[in-house]
Every structure is written in C-alpha cells, then in structure tokens.
Short mmCIF file of C-alpha atoms in Angstrom, two decimals:
data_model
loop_
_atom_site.label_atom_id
_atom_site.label_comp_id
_atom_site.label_asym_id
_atom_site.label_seq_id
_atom_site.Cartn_x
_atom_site.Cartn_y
_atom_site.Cartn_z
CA UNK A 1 -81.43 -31.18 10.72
CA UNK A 2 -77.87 -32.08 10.19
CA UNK A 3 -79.20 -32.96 6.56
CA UNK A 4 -80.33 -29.00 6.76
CA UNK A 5 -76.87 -27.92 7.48
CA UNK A 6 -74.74 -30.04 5.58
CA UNK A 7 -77.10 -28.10 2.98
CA UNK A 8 -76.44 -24.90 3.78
CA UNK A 9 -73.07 -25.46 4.27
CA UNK A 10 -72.56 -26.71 0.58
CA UNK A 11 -74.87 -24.07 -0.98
CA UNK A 12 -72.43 -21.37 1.02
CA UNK A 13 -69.59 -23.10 -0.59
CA UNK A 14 -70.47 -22.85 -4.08
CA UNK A 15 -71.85 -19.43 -3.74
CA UNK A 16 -68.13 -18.31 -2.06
CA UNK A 17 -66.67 -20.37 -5.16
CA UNK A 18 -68.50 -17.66 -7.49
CA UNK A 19 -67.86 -14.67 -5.55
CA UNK A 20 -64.18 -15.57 -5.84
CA UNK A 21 -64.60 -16.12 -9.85
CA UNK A 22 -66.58 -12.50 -10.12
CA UNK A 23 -63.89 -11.23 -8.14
CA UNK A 24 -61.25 -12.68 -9.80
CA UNK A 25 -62.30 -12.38 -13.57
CA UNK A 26 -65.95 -10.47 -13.69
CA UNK A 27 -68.78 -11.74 -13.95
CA UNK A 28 -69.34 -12.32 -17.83
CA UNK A 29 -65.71 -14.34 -17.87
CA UNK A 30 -67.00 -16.50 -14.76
CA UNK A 31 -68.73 -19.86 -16.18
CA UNK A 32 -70.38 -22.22 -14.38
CA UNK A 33 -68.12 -24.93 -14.91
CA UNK A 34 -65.03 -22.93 -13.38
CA UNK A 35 -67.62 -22.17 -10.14
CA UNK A 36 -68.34 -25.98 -10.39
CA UNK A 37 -64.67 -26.94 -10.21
CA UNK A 38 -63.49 -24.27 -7.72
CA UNK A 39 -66.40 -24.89 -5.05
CA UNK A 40 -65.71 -29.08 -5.75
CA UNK A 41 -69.31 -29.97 -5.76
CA UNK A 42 -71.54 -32.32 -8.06
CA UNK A 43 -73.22 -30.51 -10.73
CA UNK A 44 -76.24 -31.79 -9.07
CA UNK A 45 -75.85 -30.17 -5.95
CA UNK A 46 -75.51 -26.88 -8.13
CA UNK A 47 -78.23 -26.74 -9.59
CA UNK A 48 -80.32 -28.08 -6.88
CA UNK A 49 -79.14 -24.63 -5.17
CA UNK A 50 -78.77 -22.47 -7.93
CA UNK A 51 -80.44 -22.39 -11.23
CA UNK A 52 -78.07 -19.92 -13.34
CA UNK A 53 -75.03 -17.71 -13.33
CA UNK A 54 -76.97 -14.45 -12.96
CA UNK A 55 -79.26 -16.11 -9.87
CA UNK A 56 -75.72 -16.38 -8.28
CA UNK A 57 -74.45 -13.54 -9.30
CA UNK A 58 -78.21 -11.68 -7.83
CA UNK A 59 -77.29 -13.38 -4.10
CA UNK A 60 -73.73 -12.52 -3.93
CA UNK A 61 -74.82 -8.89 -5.02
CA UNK A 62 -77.96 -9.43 -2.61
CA UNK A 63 -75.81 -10.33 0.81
CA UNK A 64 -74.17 -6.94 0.14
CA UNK A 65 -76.62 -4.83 -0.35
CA UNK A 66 -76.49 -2.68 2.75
CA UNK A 67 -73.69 -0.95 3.96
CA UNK A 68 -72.36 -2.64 7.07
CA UNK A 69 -73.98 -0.83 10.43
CA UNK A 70 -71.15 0.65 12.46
CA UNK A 71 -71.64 1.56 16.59
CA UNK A 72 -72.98 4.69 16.90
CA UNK A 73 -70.25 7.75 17.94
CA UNK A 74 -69.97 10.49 19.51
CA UNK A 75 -68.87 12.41 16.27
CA UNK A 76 -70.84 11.14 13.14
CA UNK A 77 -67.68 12.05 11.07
CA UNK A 78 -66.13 9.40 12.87
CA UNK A 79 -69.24 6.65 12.34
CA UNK A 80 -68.83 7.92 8.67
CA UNK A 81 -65.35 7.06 8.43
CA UNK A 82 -66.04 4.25 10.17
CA UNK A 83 -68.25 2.49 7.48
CA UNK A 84 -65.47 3.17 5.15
CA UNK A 85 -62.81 1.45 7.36
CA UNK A 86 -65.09 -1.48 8.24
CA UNK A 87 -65.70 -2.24 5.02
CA UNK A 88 -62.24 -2.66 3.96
CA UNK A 89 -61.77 -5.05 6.81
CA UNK A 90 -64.48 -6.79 5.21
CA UNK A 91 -63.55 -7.24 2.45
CA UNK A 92 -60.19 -8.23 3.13
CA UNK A 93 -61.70 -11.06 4.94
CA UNK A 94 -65.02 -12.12 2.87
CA UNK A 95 -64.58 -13.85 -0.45
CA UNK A 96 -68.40 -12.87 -0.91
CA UNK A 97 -68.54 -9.30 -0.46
CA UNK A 98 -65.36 -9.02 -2.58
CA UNK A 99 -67.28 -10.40 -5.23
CA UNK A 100 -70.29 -8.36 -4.43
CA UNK A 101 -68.18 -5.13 -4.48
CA UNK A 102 -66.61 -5.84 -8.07
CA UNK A 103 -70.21 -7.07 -9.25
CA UNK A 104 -71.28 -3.74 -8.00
CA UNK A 105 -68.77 -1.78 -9.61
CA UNK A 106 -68.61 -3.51 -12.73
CA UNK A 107 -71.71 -1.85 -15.27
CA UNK A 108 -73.17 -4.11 -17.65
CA UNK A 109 -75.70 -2.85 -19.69
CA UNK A 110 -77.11 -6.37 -21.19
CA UNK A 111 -78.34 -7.81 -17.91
CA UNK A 112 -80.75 -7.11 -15.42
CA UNK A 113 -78.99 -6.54 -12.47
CA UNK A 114 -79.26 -3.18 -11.60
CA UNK A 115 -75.24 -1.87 -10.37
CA UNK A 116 -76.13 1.80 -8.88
CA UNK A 117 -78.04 0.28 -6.23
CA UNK A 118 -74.76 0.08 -3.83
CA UNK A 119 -73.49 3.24 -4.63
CA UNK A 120 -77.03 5.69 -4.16
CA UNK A 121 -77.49 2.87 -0.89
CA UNK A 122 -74.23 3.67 0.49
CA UNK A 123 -74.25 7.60 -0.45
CA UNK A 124 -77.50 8.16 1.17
CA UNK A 125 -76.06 6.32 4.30
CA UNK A 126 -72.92 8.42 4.17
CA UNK A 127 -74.98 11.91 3.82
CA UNK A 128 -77.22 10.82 6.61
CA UNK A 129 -74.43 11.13 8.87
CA UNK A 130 -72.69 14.01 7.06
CA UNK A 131 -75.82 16.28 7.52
CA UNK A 132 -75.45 15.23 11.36
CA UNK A 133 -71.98 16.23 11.56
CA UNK A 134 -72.69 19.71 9.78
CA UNK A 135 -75.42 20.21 12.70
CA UNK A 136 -73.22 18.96 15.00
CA UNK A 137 -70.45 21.71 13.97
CA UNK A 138 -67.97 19.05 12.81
CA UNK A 139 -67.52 19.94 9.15
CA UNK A 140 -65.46 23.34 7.70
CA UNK A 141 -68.16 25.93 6.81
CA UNK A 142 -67.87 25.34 3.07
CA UNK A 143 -68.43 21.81 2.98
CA UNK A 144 -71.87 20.44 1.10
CA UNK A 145 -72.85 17.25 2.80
CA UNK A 146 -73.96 15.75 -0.25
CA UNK A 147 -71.13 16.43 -2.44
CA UNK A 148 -68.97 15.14 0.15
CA UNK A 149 -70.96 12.00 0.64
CA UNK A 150 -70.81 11.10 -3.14
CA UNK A 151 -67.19 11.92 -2.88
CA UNK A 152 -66.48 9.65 0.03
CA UNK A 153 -67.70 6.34 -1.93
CA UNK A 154 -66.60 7.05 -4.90
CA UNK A 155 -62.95 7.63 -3.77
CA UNK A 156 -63.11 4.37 -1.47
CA UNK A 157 -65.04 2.50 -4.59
CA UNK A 158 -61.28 3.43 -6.92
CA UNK A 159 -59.34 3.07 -3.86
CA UNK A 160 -60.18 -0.36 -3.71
CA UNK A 161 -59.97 -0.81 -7.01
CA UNK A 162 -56.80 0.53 -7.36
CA UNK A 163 -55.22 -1.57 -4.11
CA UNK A 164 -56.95 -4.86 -6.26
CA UNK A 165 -55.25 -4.02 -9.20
CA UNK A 166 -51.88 -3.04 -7.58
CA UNK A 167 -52.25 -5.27 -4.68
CA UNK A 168 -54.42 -8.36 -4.73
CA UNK A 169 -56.51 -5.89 -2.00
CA UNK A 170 -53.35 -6.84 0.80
CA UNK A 171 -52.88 -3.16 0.96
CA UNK A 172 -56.52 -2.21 1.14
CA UNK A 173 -56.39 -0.94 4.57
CA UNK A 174 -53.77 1.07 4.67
CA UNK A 175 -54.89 2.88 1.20
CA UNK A 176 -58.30 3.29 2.81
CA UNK A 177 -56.63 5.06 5.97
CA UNK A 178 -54.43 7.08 3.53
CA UNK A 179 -57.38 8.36 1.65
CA UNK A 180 -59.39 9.15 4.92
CA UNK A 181 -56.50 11.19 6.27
CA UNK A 182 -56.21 13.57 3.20
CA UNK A 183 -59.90 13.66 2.84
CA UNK A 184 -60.74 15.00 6.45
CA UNK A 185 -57.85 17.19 7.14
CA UNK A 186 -59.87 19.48 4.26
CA UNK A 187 -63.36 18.75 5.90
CA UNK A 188 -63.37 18.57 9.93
CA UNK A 189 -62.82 21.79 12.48
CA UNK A 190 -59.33 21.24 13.84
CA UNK A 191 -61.09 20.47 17.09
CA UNK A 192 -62.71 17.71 16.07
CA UNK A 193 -60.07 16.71 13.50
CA UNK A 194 -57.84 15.62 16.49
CA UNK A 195 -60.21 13.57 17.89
CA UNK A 196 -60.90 11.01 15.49
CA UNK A 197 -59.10 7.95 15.04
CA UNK A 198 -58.38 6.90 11.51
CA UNK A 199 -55.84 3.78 11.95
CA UNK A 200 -54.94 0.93 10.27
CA UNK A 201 -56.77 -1.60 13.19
CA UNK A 202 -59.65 0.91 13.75
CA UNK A 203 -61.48 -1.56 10.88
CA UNK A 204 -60.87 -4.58 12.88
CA UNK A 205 -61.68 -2.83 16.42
CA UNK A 206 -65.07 -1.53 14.65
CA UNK A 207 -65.82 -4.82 13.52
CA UNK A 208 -65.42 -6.37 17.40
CA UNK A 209 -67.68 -3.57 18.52
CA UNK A 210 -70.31 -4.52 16.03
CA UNK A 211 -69.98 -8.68 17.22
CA UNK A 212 -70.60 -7.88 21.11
CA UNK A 213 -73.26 -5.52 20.13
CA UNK A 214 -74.93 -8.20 17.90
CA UNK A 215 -74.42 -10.81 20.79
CA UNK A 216 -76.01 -8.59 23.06
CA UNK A 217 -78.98 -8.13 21.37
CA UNK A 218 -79.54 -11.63 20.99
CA UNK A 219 -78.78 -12.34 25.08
CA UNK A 220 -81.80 -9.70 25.27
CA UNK A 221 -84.11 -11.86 23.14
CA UNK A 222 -86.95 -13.52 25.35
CA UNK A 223 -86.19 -17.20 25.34
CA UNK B 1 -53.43 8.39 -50.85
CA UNK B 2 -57.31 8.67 -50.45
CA UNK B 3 -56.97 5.15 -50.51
CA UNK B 4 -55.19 4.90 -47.55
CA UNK B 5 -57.16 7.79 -45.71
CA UNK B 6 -60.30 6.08 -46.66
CA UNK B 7 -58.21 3.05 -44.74
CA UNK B 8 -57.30 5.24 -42.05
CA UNK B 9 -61.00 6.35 -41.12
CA UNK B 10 -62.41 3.42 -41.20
CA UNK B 11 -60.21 1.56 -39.00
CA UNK B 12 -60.94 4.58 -36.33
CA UNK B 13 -64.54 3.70 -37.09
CA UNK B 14 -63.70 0.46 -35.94
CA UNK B 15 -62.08 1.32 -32.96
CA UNK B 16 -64.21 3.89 -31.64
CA UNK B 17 -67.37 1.09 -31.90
CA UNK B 18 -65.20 -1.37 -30.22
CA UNK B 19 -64.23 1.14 -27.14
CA UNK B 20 -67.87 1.97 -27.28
CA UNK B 21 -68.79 -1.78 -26.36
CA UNK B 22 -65.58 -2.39 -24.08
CA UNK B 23 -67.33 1.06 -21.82
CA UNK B 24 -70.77 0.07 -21.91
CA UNK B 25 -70.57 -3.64 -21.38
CA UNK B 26 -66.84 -4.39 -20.53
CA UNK B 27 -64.60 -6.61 -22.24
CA UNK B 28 -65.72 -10.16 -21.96
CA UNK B 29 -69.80 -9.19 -22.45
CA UNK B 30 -68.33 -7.48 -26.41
CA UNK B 31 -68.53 -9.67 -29.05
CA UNK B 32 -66.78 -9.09 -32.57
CA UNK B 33 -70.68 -9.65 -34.68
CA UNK B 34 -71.36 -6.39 -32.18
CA UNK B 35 -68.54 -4.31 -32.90
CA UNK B 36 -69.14 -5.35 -36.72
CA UNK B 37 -72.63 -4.89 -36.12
CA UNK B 38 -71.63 -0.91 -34.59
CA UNK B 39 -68.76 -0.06 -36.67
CA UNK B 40 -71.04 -0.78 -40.03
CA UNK B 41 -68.48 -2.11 -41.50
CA UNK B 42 -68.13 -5.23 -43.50
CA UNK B 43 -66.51 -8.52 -41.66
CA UNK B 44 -63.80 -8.35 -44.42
CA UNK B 45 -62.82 -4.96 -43.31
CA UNK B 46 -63.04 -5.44 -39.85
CA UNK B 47 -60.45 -8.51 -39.87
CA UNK B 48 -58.75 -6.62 -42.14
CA UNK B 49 -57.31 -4.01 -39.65
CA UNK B 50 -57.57 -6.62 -36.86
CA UNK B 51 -57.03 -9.67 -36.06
CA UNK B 52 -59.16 -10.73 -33.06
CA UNK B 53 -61.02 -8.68 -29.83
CA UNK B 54 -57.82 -8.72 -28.18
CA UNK B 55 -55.83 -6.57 -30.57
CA UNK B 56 -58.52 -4.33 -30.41
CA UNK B 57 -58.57 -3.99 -26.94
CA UNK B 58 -54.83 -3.70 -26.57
CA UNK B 59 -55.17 -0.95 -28.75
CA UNK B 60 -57.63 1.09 -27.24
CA UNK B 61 -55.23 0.53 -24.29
CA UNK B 62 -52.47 1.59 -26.18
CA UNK B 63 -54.48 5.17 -27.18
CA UNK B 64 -54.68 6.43 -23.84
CA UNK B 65 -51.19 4.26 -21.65
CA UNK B 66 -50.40 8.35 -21.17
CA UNK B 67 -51.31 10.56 -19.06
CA UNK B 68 -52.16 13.61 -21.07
CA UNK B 69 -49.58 16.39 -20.99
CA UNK B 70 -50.51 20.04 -19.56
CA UNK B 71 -48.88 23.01 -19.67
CA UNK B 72 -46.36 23.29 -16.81
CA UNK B 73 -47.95 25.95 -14.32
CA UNK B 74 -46.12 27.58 -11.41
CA UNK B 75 -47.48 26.18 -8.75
CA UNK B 76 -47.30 21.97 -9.06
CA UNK B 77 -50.25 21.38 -7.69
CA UNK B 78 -52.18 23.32 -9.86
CA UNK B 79 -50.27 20.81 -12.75
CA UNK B 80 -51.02 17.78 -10.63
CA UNK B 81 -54.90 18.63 -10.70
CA UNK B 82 -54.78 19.85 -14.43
CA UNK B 83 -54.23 16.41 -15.24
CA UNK B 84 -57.05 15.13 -13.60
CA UNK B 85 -59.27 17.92 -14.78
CA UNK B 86 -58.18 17.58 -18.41
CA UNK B 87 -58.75 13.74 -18.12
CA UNK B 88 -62.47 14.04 -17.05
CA UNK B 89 -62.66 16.82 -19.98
CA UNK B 90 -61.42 14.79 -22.60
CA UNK B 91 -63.46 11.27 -21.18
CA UNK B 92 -66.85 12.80 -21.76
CA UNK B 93 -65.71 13.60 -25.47
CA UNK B 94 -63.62 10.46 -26.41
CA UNK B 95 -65.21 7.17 -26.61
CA UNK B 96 -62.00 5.46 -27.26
CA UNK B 97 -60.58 7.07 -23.66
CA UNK B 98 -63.40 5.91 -22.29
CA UNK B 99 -63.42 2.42 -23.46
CA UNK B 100 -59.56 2.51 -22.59
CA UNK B 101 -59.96 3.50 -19.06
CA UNK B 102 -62.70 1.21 -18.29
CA UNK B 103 -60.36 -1.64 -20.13
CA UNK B 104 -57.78 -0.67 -17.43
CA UNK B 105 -59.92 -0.68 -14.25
CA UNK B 106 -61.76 -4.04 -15.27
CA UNK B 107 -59.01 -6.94 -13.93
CA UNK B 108 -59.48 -9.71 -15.83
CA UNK B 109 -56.72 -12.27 -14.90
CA UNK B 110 -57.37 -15.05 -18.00
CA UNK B 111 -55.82 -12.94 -20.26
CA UNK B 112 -52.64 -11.17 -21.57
CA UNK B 113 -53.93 -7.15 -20.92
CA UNK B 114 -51.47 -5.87 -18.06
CA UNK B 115 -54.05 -3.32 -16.74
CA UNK B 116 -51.76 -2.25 -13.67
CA UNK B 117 -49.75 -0.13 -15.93
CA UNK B 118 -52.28 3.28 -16.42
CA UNK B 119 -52.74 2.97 -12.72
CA UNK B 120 -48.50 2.71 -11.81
CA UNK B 121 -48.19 5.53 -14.72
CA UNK B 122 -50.05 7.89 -13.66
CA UNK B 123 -49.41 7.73 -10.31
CA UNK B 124 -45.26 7.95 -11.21
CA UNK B 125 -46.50 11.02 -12.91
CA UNK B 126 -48.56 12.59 -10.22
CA UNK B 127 -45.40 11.89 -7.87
CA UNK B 128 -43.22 13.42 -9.97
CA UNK B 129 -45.19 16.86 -9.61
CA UNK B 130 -46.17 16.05 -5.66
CA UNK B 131 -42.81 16.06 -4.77
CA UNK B 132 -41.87 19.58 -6.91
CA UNK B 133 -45.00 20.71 -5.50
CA UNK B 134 -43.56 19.54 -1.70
CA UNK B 135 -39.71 21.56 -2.11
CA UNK B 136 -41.50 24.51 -3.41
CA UNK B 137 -43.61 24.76 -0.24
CA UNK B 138 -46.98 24.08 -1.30
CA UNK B 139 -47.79 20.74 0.53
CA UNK B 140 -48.86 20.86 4.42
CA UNK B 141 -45.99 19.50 6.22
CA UNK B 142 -47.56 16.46 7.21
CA UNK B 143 -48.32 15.30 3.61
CA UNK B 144 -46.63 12.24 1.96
CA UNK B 145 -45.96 12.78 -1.83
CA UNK B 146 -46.57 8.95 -2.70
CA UNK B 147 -49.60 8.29 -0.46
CA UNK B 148 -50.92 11.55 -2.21
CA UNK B 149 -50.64 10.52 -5.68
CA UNK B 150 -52.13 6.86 -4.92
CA UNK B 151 -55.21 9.24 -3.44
CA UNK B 152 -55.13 11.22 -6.73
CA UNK B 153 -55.15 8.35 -8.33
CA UNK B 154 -57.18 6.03 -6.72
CA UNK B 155 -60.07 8.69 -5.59
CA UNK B 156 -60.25 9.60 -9.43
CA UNK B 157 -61.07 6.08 -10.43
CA UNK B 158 -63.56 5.71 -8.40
CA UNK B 159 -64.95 8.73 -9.00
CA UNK B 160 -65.31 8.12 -12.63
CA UNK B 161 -66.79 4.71 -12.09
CA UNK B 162 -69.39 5.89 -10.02
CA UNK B 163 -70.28 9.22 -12.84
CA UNK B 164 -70.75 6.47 -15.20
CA UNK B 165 -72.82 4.28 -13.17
CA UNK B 166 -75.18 7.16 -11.96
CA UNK B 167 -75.34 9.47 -14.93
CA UNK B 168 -73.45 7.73 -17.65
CA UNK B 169 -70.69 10.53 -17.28
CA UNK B 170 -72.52 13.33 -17.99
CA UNK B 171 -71.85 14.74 -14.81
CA UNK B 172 -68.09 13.82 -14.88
CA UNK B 173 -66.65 17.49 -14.70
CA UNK B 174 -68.50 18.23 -11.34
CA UNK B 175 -67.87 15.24 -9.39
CA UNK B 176 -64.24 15.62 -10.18
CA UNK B 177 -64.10 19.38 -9.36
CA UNK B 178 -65.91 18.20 -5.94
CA UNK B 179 -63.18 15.78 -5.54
CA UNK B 180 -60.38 17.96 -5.83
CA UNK B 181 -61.60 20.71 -3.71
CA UNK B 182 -62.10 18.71 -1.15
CA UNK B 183 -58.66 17.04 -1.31
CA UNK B 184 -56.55 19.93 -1.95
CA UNK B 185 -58.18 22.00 1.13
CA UNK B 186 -56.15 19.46 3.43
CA UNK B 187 -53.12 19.08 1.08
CA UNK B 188 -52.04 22.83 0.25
CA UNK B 189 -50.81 25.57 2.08
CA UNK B 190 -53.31 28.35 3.12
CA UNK B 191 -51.91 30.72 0.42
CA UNK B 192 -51.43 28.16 -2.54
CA UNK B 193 -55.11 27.13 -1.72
CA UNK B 194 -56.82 29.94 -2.60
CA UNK B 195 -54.80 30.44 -5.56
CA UNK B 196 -55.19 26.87 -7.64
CA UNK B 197 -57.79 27.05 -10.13
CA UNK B 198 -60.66 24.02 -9.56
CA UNK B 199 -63.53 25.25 -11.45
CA UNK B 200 -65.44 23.18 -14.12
CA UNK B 201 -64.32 24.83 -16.91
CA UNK B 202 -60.79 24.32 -16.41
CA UNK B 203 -60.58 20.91 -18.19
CA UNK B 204 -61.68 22.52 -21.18
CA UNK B 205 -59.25 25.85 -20.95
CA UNK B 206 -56.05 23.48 -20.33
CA UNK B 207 -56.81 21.38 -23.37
CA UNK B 208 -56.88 24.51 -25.59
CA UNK B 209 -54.03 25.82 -24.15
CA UNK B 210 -52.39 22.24 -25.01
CA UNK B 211 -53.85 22.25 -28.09
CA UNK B 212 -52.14 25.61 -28.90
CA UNK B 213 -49.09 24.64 -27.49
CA UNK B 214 -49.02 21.59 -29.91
CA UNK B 215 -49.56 23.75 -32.85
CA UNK B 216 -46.82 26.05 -32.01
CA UNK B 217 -44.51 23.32 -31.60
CA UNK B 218 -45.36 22.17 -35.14
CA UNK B 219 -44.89 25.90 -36.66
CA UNK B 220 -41.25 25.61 -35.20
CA UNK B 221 -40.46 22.33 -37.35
CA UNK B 222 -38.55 23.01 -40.27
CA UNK B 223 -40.49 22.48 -43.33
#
C-alpha cells in the first residue's frame, strides 16, 4: 500500500514535470530527458510509468478534458462566467492543466492527438447554459447563443494566451475579469447585468463552493 | 536585373513554404528537408537566402511586427475594429501572416524570438485609438482604454486560434465579426453603435481602400 502511493506519488511528479515543459516550451521542444531532469526521477521509474512523450503528453491533455463543473446558479449567465473564472484560478494554480491548456491550443498536424476536442467540449458546455439564459430572459434580444458561446472560449483561450506571453499567467485573473466585464455589459438585460458578480476572488470563492460540494457528496456515500 | 527578380521570387517561395510549416505544425515540429522539400527548391538555394530555421522564422516575424494601417475614419472605434477586421481579411489570404502570427502566439522560451512584441504593439496601437475614441465621446463612461485594447487584443487571438483549430480559418471573417459585435455593444455609446460598420465584408473594403490610398501616395512622388 504505501509501495502503491509512493507510486503514484512519483508517476504524478514526472507527469507535473512534463506539463511544466509543454507549458513552458510546447510540446515538440519538450524531450524526455529535460522531463527526466526536471521531475528528478530514474529513467527507470519513467518508463516504468510512461512509455513515450506523446503517452504523456495524451494524460496531461486527458486530466483536462472536461471543463471544470461549477455550482449551479440562479442565473446561468453567471454559472457561464463562472467556468471561465474558475478556470483561470486553475490554472494559475495547476502545473498540469497549464500544460493541458497550451497542449490544447497548440495545433499540430503530424501527431495524433486530436486539439479541437477542448474547444467544441467547452463550447457546447458554454451554449448549454447560454440557451438557458436566453429562456431565462437574461441575454439582450439580439444575442445568438451559439455565436456567443464560441466567442466566450475563444476570447478566454487568447486571453490567456496573451496574459502567458505578457505575464508568466500572474495577471490571468484579472485579464479574465476584464474580458468578462466588456463582454456582458453588450449581452445581459441591465437587470440581470447588476446582479452578477464578476471579481477578481469570485474564481477562488467558486472553487471553495465546488470542494464542500464534492465533500458532501462523498459524506453521503453509504459506508 | 531578371537575375535578381528571378532571386527575389524565389526567396518568397521560400518563405511562404516555411510560414506554411511554422502555421500548420509550429516552429519546433518544421524541419529545413520540409521547407526544402515545400519550397521545391534546391538545398543550395535555400541556404543561399538563409542561413538556418531561425532566420527564417525571424523573418516571417519581421513581415507582419505591424499592425496594418487603415484609413483614419471619424469615429475611432470604427478605426480600432478596422484593424482587426482587415487582419482576419488579409490572414485567410497570406500564408506568411499566418505563419507569422502563429510564430508570435507559440512561446517558446529556448530560443532568441521575442514573441511579446506583436502582442505589446498592437495593443499600444489599439490604445492609441481607444483613448481618441474615449475624448470624442464614443466609449461608455465606465470603459478603461487599456483594459479595452488588452480585450481587443487578447479576444482576437484567441479567436483566431480557435478558427484555425475548428475550420482551418476558413471561417475567420465571421467569428471575428461575432466578436466585435458583441464587444462593441457594451463599449460604445448608443448612437456610435449603430453607426460602426461590423459586417463581413468590411475587411475586404478597408484593404482596397488602403490599397488605393497607397497608390495615390506613390502618384504624388516626384518621378
């Protein structure tokens, strides 16, 4: 058992080691021997957990996959903002889903990992909750929910970008909160407009909802 | 002096299958046997004009470090959006744009490329109109010029990225007129609003009116 951990705890490390080097330099300019050095493991214990570059660079892609579940709200232009502000608390945070984003973002034809997944994922997520909000009378009559969903990820997707480029990311939250601001003063009814809350700690307070939820559930488990 | 044209063209050949390569697969993933392999030109050739990957890619860079100019319009944020507009216009016809903006998003820290500069540029630029746009009126009062332009900015990036991703950037012009209407209905003034131009066809109408423009300029110059 403690075997079992000290096992997962080293395959966690190396895979955090090449998330970082994705991050850092992309994924075709990340080698093996860098992610070797940087996560200070054997090369035995490497390979024993990974058997390639592109098997690492599939799990760091895979653990991001879906678009982190927010608590349900009142106003579903507020849970979709929501995803958008949790996630860059995330990623501020998690060396993983950094990685994960840039391996997302970065297209390259001459592999098989397939890149749109994370943006069609997230954009059908998004317009789930936009068409909600239309029904719910929260968006300006002349908004199409599916224009605005593709709009919403790609202008967090190159707001992050930008704030990594600019940044290192240490600005990330308050260029997400920027680019929520313009984005819904042209999309919600002024009624519901003053009602949502798009602040620089509303990532972090999201992300404390989503923990004692989580915990909850599992207190609910049968023993 | 055919010579030397003959010199000219195919170094642009050159370029153009290099930018290709630097879009599709990013920088690291091209190799020089591809961009030989592309270009169809001989290897003597090909180190002939250049040197080594990197002074291709610097060049490609170099091509596109401006924003392009439009014609000044009276209302600023009409200019502000032209750029953006004329940008997506010109991407889906020039491969060498192309590979130059998606040499300036990719951050790839082992090497000499500064790609911070396109995003600082044009975002100095975009200020420079927000804030004419913001003493003649036009902005809502509660708009900030420089958070603005790092919206423009950043939002168009990532909207871009994700065009290229989906539908290899054949739906470019759209998903940046969807972009800007949605921004500008919470950045402008009622009556400035309904009278900026964001239809798809204005990319194409500003770069003939720069075109012209250009031309007439070079009439003026004494023979």
């Amino acid at each position: 058992m403690v075997q079992q951990e000290r096992a997962l705890r080293t395959r966690r490390v190396i895979l955090t080691a090449a998330a970082q080097l994705f991050d850092d330099f992309g994924y075709e300019a990340a080698t093996m021997s860098e992610i070797l050095r940087r996560a200070g493991v054997t090369k035995g214990a490497l390979y024993f957990h990974f058997t390639s570059k592109e098997q690492l660079a599939r799990e760091v892609l895979q653990e991001n996959a879906r678009v982190p579940a927010v608590p349900p709200q009142r106003l579903k232009l507020q849970e979709a903002v929501d995803q958008g502000l949790l996630l860059a608390h995330l990623m501020v945070r998690d060396p993983v889903l950094r990685g994960g984003v840039r391996l997302a973002l970065e297209r390259v034809g001459q592999d098989q990992l397939d890149r749109s997944v994370p943006f069609q994922d997230w954009a059908e997520e998004s317009l789930r909750l936009l068409v909600q909000a239309r029904a719910a009378g929260e968006l300006q009559p002349h908004i199409d929910p599916r224009e605005l969903s593709d709009v919403f990820v790609g202008a967090f997707a190159g707001t992050q970008l930008m704030s990594h480029a600019l940044s290192g990311r240490t600005d990330l939250n308050a260029r997400v909160v920027a680019l929520y601001r313009v984005l819904l003063a042209g999309i919600a009814v002024p009624g519901v407009l003053v009602e949502l809350d798009v602040t620089e700690d509303r990532g972090a307070r999201v992300h404390e909802a989503t923990r004692l939820a989580a915990r909850a559930v599992a207190h609910r488990r049968p023993a």
